[in-house]
Coordinates of C-alpha atoms in Angstrom, one line a residue:
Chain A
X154 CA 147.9 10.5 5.6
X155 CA 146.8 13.0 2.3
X156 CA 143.2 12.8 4.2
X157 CA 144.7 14.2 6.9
X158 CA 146.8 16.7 5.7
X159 CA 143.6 17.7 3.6
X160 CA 141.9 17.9 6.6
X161 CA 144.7 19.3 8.5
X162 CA 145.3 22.6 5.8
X163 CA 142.1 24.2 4.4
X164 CA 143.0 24.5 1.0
X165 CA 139.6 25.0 -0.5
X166 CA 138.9 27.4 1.9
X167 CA 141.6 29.5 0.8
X168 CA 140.9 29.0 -2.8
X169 CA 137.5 30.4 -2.2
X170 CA 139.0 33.7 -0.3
X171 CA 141.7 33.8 -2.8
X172 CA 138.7 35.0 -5.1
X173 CA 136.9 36.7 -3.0
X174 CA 140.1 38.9 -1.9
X175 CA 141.5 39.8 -5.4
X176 CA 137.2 40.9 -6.0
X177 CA 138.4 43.0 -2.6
X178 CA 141.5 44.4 -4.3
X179 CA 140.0 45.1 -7.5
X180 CA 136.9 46.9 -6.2
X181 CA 139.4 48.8 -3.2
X182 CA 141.9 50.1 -5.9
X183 CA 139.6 51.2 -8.4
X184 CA 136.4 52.5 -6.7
X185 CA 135.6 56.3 -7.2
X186 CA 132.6 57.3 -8.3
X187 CA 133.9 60.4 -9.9
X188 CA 136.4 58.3 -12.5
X189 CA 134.3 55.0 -12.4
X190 CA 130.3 55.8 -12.6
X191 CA 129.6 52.1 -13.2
X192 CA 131.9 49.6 -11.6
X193 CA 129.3 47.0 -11.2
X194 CA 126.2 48.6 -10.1
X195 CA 125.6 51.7 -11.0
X196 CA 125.0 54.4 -7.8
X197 CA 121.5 54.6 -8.9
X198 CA 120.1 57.7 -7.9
X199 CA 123.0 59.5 -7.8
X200 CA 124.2 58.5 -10.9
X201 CA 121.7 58.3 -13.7
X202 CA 120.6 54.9 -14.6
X203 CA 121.7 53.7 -18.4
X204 CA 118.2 52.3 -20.5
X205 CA 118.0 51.0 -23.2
X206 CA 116.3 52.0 -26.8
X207 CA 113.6 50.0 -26.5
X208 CA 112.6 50.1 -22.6
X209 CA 108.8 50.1 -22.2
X210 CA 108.2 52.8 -19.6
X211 CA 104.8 54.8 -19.1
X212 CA 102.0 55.1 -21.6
X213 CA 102.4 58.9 -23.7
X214 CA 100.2 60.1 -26.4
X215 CA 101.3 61.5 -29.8
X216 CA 100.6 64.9 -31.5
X217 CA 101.6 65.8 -34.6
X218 CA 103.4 69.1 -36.1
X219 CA 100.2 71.4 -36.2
X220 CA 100.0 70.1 -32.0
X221 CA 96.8 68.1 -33.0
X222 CA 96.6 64.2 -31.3
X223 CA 97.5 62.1 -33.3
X224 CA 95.1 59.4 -31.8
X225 CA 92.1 58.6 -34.3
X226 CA 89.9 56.5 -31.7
X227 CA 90.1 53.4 -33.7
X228 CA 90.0 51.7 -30.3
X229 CA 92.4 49.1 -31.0
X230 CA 94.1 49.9 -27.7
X231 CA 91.3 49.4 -25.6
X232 CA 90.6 46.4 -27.3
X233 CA 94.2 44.5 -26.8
X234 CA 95.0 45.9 -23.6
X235 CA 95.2 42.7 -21.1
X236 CA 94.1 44.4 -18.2
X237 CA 91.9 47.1 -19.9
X238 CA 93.6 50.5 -18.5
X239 CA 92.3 52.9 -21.5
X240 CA 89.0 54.2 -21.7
X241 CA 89.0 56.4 -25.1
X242 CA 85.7 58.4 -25.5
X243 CA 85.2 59.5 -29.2
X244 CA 84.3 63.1 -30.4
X245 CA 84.1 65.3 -33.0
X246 CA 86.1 68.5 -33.0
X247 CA 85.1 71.4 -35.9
X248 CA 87.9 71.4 -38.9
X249 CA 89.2 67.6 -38.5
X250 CA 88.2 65.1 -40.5
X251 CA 89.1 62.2 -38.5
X252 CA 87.5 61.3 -35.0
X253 CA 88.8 63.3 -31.9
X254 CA 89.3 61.8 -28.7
X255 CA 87.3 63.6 -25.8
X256 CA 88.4 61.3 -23.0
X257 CA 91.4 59.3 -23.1
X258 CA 92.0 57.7 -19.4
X259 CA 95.1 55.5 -18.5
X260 CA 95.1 53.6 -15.3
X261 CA 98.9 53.6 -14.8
X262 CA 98.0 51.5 -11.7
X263 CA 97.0 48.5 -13.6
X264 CA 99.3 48.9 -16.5
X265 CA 101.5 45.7 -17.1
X266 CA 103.9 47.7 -19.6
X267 CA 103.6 45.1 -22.1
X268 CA 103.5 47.4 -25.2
X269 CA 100.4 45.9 -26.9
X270 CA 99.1 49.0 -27.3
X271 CA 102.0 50.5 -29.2
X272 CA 102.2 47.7 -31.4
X273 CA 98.0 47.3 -32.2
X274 CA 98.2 51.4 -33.2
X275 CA 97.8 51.7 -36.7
X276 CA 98.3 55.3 -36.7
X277 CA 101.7 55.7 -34.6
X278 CA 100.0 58.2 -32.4
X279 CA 101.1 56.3 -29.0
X280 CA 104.5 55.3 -27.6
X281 CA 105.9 54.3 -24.2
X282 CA 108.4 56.8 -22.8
X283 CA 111.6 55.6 -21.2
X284 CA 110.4 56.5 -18.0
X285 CA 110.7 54.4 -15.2
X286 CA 110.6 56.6 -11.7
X287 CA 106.7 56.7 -11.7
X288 CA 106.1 56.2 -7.7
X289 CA 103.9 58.8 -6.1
X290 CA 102.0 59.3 -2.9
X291 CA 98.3 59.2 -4.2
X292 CA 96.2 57.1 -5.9
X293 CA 95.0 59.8 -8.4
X294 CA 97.9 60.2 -10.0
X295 CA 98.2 57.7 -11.5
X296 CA 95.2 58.2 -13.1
X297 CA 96.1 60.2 -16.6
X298 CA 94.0 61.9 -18.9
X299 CA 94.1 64.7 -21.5
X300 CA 94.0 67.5 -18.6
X301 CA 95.2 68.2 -16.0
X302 CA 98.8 68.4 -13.9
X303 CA 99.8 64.4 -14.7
X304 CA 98.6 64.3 -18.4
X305 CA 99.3 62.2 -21.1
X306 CA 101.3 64.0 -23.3
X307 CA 104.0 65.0 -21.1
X308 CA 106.4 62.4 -18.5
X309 CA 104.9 62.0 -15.1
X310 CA 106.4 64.2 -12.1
X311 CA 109.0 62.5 -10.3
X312 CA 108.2 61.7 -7.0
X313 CA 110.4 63.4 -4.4
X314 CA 111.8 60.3 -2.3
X315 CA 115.5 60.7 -2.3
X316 CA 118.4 63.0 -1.5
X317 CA 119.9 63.6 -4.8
X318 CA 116.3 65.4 -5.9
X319 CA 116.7 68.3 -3.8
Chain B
X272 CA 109.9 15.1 32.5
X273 CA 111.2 13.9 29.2
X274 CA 108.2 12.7 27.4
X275 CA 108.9 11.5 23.6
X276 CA 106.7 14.0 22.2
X277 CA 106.7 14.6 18.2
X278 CA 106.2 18.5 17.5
X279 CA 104.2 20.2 14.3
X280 CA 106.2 23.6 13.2
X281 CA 105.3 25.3 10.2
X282 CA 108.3 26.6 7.8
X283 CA 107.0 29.1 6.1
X284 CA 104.6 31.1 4.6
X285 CA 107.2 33.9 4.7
X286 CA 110.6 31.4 5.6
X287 CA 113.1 33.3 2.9
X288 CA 114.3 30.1 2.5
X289 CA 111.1 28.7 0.8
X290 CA 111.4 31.0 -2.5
X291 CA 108.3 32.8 -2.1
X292 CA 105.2 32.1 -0.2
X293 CA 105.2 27.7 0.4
X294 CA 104.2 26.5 4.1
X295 CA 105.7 23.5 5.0
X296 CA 104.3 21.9 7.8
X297 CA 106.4 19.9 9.7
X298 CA 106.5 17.2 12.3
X299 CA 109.6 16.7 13.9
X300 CA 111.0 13.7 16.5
X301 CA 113.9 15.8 17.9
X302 CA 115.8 17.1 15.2
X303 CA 114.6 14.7 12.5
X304 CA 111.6 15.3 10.4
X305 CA 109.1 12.5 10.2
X306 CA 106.2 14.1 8.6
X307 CA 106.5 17.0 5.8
X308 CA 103.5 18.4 3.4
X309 CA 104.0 21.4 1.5
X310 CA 101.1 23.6 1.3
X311 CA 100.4 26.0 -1.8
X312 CA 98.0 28.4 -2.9
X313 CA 99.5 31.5 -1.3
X314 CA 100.0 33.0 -4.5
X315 CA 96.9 31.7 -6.6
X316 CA 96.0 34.9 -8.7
X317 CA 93.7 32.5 -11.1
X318 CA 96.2 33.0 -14.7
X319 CA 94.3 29.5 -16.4
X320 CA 91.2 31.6 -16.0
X321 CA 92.5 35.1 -16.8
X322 CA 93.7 33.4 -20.0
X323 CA 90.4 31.9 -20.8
X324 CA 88.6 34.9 -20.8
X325 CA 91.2 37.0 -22.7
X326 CA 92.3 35.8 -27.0
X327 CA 95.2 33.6 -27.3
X328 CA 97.1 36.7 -28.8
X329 CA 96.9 38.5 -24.7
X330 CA 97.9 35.2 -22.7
X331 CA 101.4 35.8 -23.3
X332 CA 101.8 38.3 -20.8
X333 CA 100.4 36.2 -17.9
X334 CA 102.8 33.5 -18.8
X335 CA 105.7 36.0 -17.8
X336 CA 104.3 36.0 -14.3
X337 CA 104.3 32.4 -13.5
X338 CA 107.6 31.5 -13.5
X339 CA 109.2 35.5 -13.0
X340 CA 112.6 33.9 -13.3
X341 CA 112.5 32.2 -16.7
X342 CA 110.0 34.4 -18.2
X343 CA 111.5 34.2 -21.9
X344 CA 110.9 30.1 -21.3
X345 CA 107.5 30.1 -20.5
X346 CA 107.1 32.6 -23.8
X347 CA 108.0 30.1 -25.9
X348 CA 106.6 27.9 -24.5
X349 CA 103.3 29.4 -25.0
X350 CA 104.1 30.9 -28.2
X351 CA 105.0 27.2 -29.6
X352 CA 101.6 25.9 -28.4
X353 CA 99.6 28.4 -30.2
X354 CA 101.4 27.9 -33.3
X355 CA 100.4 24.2 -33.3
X356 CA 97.2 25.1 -32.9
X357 CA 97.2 27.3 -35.4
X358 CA 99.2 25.2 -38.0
X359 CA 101.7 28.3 -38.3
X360 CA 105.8 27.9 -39.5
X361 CA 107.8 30.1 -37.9
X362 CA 111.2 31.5 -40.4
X363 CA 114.2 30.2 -39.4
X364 CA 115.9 33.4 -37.8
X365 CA 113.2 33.7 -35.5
X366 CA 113.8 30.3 -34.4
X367 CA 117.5 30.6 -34.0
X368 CA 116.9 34.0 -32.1
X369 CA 114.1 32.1 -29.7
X370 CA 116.5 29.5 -29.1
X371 CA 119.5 31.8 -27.8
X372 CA 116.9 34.0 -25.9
X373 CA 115.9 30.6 -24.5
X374 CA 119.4 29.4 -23.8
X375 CA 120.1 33.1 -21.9
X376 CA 116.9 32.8 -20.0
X377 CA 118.1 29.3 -18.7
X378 CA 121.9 30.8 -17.5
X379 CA 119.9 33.9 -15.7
X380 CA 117.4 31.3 -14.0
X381 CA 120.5 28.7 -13.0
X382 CA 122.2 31.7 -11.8
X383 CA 119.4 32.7 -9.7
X384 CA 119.2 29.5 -8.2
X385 CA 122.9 29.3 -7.4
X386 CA 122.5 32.4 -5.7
X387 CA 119.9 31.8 -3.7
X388 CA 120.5 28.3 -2.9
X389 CA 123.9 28.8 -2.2
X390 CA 122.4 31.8 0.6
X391 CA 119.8 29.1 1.8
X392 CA 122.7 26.8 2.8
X393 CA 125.4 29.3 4.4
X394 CA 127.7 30.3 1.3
X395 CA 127.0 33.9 0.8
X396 CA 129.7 35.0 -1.2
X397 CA 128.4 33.0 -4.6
X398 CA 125.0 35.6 -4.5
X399 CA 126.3 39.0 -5.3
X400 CA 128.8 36.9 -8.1
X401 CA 126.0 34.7 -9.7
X402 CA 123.5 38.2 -9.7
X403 CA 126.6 40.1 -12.0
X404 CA 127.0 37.8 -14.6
X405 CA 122.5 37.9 -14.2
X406 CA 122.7 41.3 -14.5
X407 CA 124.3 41.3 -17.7
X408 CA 121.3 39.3 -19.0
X409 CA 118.9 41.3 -17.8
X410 CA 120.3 43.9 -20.3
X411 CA 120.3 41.6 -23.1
X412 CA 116.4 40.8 -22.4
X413 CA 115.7 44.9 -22.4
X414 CA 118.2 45.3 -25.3
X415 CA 115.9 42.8 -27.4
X416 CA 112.5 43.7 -26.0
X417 CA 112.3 46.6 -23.7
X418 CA 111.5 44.3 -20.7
X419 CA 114.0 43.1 -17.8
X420 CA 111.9 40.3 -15.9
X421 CA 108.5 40.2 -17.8
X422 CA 109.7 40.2 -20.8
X423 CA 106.8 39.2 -23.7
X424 CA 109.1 38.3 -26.2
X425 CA 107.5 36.3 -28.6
X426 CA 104.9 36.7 -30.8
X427 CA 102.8 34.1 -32.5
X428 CA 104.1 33.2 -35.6
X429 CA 108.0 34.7 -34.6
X430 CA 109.4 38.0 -33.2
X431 CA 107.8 41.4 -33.1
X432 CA 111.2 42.8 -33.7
X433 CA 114.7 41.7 -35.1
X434 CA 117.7 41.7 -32.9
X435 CA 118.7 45.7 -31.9
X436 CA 121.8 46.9 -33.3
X437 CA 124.7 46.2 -30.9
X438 CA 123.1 42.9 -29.4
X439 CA 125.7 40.7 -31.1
X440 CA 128.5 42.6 -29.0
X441 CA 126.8 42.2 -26.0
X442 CA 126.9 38.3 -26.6
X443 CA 130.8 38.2 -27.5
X444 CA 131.3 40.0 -24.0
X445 CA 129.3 38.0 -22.2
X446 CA 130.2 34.9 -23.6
X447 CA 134.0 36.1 -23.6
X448 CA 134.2 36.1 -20.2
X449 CA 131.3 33.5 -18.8
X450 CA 133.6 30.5 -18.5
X451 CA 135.7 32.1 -15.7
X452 CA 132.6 33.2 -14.0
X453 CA 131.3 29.8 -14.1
X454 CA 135.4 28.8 -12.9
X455 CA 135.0 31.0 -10.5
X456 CA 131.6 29.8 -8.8
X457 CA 133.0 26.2 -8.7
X458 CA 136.1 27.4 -7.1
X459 CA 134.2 29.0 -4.3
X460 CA 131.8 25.6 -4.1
X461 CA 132.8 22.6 -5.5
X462 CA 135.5 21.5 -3.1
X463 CA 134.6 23.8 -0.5
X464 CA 134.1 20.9 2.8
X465 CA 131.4 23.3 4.3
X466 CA 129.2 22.9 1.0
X467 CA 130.1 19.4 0.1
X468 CA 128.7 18.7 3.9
X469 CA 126.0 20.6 3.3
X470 CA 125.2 19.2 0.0
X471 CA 126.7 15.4 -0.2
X472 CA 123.8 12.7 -0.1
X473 CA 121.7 15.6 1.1
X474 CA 118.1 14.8 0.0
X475 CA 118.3 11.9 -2.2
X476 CA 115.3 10.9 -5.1
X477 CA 116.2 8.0 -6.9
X478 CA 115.4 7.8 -10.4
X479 CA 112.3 5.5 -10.0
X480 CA 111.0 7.9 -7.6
X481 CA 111.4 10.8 -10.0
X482 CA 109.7 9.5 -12.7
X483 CA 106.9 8.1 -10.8
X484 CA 106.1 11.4 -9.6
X485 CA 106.8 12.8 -12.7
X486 CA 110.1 15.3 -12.0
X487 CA 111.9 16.9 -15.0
X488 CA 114.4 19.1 -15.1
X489 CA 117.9 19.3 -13.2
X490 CA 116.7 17.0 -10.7
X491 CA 115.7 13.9 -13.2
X492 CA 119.2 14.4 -14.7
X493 CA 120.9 14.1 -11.6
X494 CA 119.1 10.7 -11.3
X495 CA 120.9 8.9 -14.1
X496 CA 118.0 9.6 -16.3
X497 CA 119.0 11.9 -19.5
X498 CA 115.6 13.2 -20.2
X499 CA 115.8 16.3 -21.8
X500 CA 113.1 17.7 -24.2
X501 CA 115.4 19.5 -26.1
X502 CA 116.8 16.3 -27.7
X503 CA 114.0 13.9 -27.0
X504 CA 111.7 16.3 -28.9
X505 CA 113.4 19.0 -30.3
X506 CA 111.6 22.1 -30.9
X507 CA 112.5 25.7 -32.0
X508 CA 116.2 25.1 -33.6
X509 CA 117.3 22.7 -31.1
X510 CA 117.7 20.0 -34.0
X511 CA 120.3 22.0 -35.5
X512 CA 122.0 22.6 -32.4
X513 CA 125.1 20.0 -31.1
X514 CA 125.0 19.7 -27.0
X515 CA 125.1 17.5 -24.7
X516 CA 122.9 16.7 -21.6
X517 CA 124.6 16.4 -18.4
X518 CA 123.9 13.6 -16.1
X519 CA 125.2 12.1 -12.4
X520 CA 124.0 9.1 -10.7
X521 CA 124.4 10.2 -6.9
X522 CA 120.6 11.9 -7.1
X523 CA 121.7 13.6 -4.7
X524 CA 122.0 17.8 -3.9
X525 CA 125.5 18.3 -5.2
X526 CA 125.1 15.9 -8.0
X527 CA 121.8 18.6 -8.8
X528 CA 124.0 21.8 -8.5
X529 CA 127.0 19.8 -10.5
X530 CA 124.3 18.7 -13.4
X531 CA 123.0 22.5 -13.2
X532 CA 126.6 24.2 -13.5
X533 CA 127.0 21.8 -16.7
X534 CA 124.0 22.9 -18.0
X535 CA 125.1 26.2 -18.0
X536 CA 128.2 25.8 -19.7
X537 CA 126.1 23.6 -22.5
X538 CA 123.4 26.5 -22.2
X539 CA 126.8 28.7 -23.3
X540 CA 128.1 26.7 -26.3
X541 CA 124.3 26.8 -27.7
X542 CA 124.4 30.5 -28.3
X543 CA 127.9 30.5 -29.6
X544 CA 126.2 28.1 -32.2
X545 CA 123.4 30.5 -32.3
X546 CA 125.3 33.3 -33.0
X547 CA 127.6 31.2 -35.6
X548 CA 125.0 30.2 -38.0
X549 CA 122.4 33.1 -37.4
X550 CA 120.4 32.8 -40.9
X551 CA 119.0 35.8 -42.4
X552 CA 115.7 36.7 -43.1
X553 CA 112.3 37.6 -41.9
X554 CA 111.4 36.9 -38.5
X555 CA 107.6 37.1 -38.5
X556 CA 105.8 34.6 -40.3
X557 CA 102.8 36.0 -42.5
X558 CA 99.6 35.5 -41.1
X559 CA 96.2 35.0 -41.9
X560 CA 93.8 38.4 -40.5
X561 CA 91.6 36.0 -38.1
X562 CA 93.7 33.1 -36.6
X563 CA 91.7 29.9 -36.9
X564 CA 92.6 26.8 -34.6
X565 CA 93.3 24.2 -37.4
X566 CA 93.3 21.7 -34.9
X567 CA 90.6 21.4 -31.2
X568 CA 93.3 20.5 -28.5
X569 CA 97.1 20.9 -28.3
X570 CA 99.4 19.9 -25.3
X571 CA 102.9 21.2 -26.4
X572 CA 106.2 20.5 -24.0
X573 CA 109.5 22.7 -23.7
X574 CA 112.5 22.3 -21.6
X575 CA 112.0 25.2 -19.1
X576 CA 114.7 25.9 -16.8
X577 CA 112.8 24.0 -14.1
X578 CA 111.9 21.5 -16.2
X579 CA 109.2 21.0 -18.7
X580 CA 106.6 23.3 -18.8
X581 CA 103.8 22.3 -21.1
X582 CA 100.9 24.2 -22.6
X583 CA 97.6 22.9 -23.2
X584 CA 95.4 24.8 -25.4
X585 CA 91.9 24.0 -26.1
X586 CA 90.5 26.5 -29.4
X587 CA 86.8 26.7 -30.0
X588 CA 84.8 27.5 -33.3
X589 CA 83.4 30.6 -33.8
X590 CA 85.5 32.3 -30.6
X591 CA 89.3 34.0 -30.6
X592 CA 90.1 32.8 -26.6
X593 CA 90.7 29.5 -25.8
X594 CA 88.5 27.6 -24.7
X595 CA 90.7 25.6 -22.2
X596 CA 94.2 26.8 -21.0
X597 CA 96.2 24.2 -18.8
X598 CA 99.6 25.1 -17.9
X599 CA 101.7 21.7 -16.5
X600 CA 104.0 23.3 -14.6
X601 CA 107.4 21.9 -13.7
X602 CA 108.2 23.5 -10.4
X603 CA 104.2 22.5 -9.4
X604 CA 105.1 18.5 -10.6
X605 CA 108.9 18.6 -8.8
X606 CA 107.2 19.9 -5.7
X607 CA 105.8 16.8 -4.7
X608 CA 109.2 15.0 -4.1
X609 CA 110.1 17.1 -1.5
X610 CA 108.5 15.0 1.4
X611 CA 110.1 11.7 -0.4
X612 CA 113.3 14.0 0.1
X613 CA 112.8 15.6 3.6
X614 CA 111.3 12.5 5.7
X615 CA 113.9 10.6 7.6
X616 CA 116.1 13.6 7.3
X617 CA 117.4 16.7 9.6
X618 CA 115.3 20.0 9.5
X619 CA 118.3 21.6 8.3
X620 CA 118.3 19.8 5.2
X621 CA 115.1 20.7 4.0
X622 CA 116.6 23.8 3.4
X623 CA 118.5 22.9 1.0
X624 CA 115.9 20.4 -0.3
X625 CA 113.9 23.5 -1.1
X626 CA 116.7 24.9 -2.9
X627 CA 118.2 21.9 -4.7
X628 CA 114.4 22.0 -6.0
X629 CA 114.1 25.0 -7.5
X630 CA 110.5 25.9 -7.2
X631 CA 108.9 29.5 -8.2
X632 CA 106.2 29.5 -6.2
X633 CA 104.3 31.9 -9.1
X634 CA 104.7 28.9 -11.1
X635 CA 103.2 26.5 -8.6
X636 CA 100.0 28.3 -7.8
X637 CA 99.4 30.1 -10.9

């Protein structure tokens, strides 16, 4: 007889839209993007995304106050990097003591974002940005060096792909 | 007209119930399956090599990308393994902080897995729920070290950094309101008569056929056998920690996903501890400027998610890569079972054979 009746009336079937209908309710009542920027996912483009302190975006190179690079081609970050994206030339330049770098490449195809670099530099002169929206059409962007439009010093151009950018 | 004919299907490469790129080919007599083989390899990118021709200090970040949904697991796994080898201790804090990373890495994986396996089969309401509470732990990993899914967390000989400021809120808040997530997961599964068909004596691997093939993990425990790592060898600050391992005896699919959402609350009461008796102190260890194997070969187990994931390092003199790196993967080892599960049974099932599994495939082909 209970089997039956069990069978009969669906009760764990309502207990599981019980949940799912107060989610409903809750979401229904309170959802407004203007009030409520983050309910549970954030609108993301729409709404800028929320990162953290320590997010390990794209590769960037240092300078110091006088607008000199910091880097002093000790090569440590070729040397650790696990799928070697940096090729660092070394240089001289007239009035510095220190080694200049003449070529600094990044592959920013290949990069892994694992923030060996960062952590093998002895002289602080490289960081990773928190920049995360580095998509772009061709290939040679993503190739970075010390010229040019997509350099190392300043965040990549954000690829036009959605709505909210124009 | 009606000839009794078997047929050969393939399920898979790109099936999105298979988790990833596994072909199973199939031979079926009507509706039943009679043959099953899995085959592997669709994702073989060579990480044993890579590792071997890169220093012991680089193979971390290769170890992320085997098993992308326990990341932090493999880490440790790999960081613990090079610390034998090197004959380094590693301070306390950095233990207890590895061991609640660990513990957080297990609830994301076992939510992922409740997610998706709870898809495979037909409940879709658990995903979006299970990826939430994930979500938050996603944070938490890019709170501590900048990374969501590849994480590289560890170092060898401890941390690179010390818990961020504000991480111990985070854990309060997620902890505070865990248990009636997990409430509400069961309450949308356990008792739910399309899932307990689904699920019920689904797929059964009776202990003596999971440890002759040599399964860990969930799916030993759901055997009757407690075999957990974490007590049977403790490692990291698992010693200090009180827990309990979950077991059932119906070796069966819902006595898996009943063993995996104790785990989960167990997972929970281990950082609580964590956080509770958090020592201070350093978290790197000091170490010497060239790292010397102390010993030539170390096999080193931990209690991944999936099971246990062991490292085996070979060092050589005179050289800073290893000389050997053998990773025993668990989803690779609990992928063999699933034609001991599937034969005899419906094609349907091996659905949720798959998914009571819980294979990576990045893990199984390395």
């Amino acid at each position: 007889m209970h089997k039956i009746l069990r069978t009969l009336i669906p009760f764990d079937i309502a207990k599981g839209l019980s949940i799912t209908g107060r989610h409903f309710a809750k979401v229904f009542f309170t959802a407004n993007r203007r009030k409520v920027p983050f309910h549970i996912v954030s609108e993301y483009p729409e709404v800028v995304a929320r990162i953290q302190p320590r997010f390990r975006g794209r590769l960037t190179l240092l300078k110091d106050e006088q607008g000199e690079i910091k880097c002093v081609c000790c090569m440590a970050c070729e040397k650790i990097c696990p799928t070697q994206v940096i090729t660092i030339e070394k240089g001289k330049k007239e009035g510095r003591k220190m080694p200049f770098p003449v070529r600094y490449d990044f592959e920013m195809e290949r990069c892994i974002f694992c923030e060996f670099c960062v952590e093998s530099c002895g002289f602080d002169s490289i960081i990773l940005n928190h920049q995360f929206e580095l998509a772009a059409y061709n290939r040679e962007d993503f190739s970075l060096g010390l010229e040019g439009a997509e350099n190392m010093f300043e965040p990549s151009q954000v690829g036009k792909f959605s709505v909210a950018d124009d | 007209m009606f000839k009794n004919e078997e047929m050969e299907i393939n399920l898979g490469p790109q099936h999105p119930s298979t988790h990833g790129v596994l072909r199973v080919k199939l031979r079926l007599d009507g509706e039943t399956i009679t043959h099953c083989r899995p085959m592997i390899g669709y994702l073989h990118r060579g990480v044993e090599k890579i590792c071997e021709n890169q220093s012991f200090f680089q193979g971390q970040v290769w170890t992320d990308r085997m098993d992308y949904c326990s990341a932090v697991a493999n880490n440790l796994g790999w960081a613990e393994a090079n610390e034998k080898l090197f004959g380094i201790t590693v301070p306390r804090r950095a233990q207890y902080i590895r061991t609640m990373l660990n513990e957080f890495n297990r609830l994301a994986s076992h939510l992922i897995w409740l997610a998706t396996h709870a898809l495979d089969i037909g409940a879709m309401t658990v995903f979006l729920y299970a990826f939430r509470e994930r979500e938050d732990i996603l944070d938490m990993n890019e709170a501590f070290c900048g990374s969501r899914l590849t994480t590289t967390a560890f170092r060898i000989g401890g941390l690179r950094e010390d818990l961020p400021p504000g991480f111990e809120k985070m854990v309060q808040k997620f902890l505070a309101k865990f248990p009636s997530c997990l409430e509400e997961y069961e309450n949308l599964l356990s008792e739910n008569r399309i899932w307990k068909k689904r699920t019920v004596g689904v797929a059964r691997l009776g202990a003596e056929d999971a440890i002759a093939m040599g399964v860990t993990g969930p799916v030993l425990r759901a055997a009757g056998v407690p075999y957990d790592i974490r007590k049977a060898f403790p490692y990291a600050a698992y010693a200090e920690m009180d827990f309990e391992i979950p077991t059932r005896t119906e070796a069966d699919t819902y006595a898996r996903y009943l063993v995996r959402m104790d785990e989960m609350r167990q997972s929970a009461r281990i950082i609580q501890q964590c956080m509770d008796g958090m020592p201070e102190g350093p978290v790197m260890a000091k170490l010497p400027k060239i790292l010397k194997p102390e010993v030539n070969e170390v096999y080193h187990a931990t209690e991944a998610p999936k099971g246990e994931i062991g490292y085996y390092l070979v060092g050589e003199k005179g050289s800073s890569n290893p000389y050997r790196f053998h990773v025993r993967a668990p989803g690779f080892i609990n992928l063999q079972s699933l034609p001991k599960m599937a034969e005899g049974g419906l094609i349907a099932d091996i659905v949720a054979a798959i998914g009571t599994l819980d294979i990576v495939l990045g893990e199984i082909d390395r």
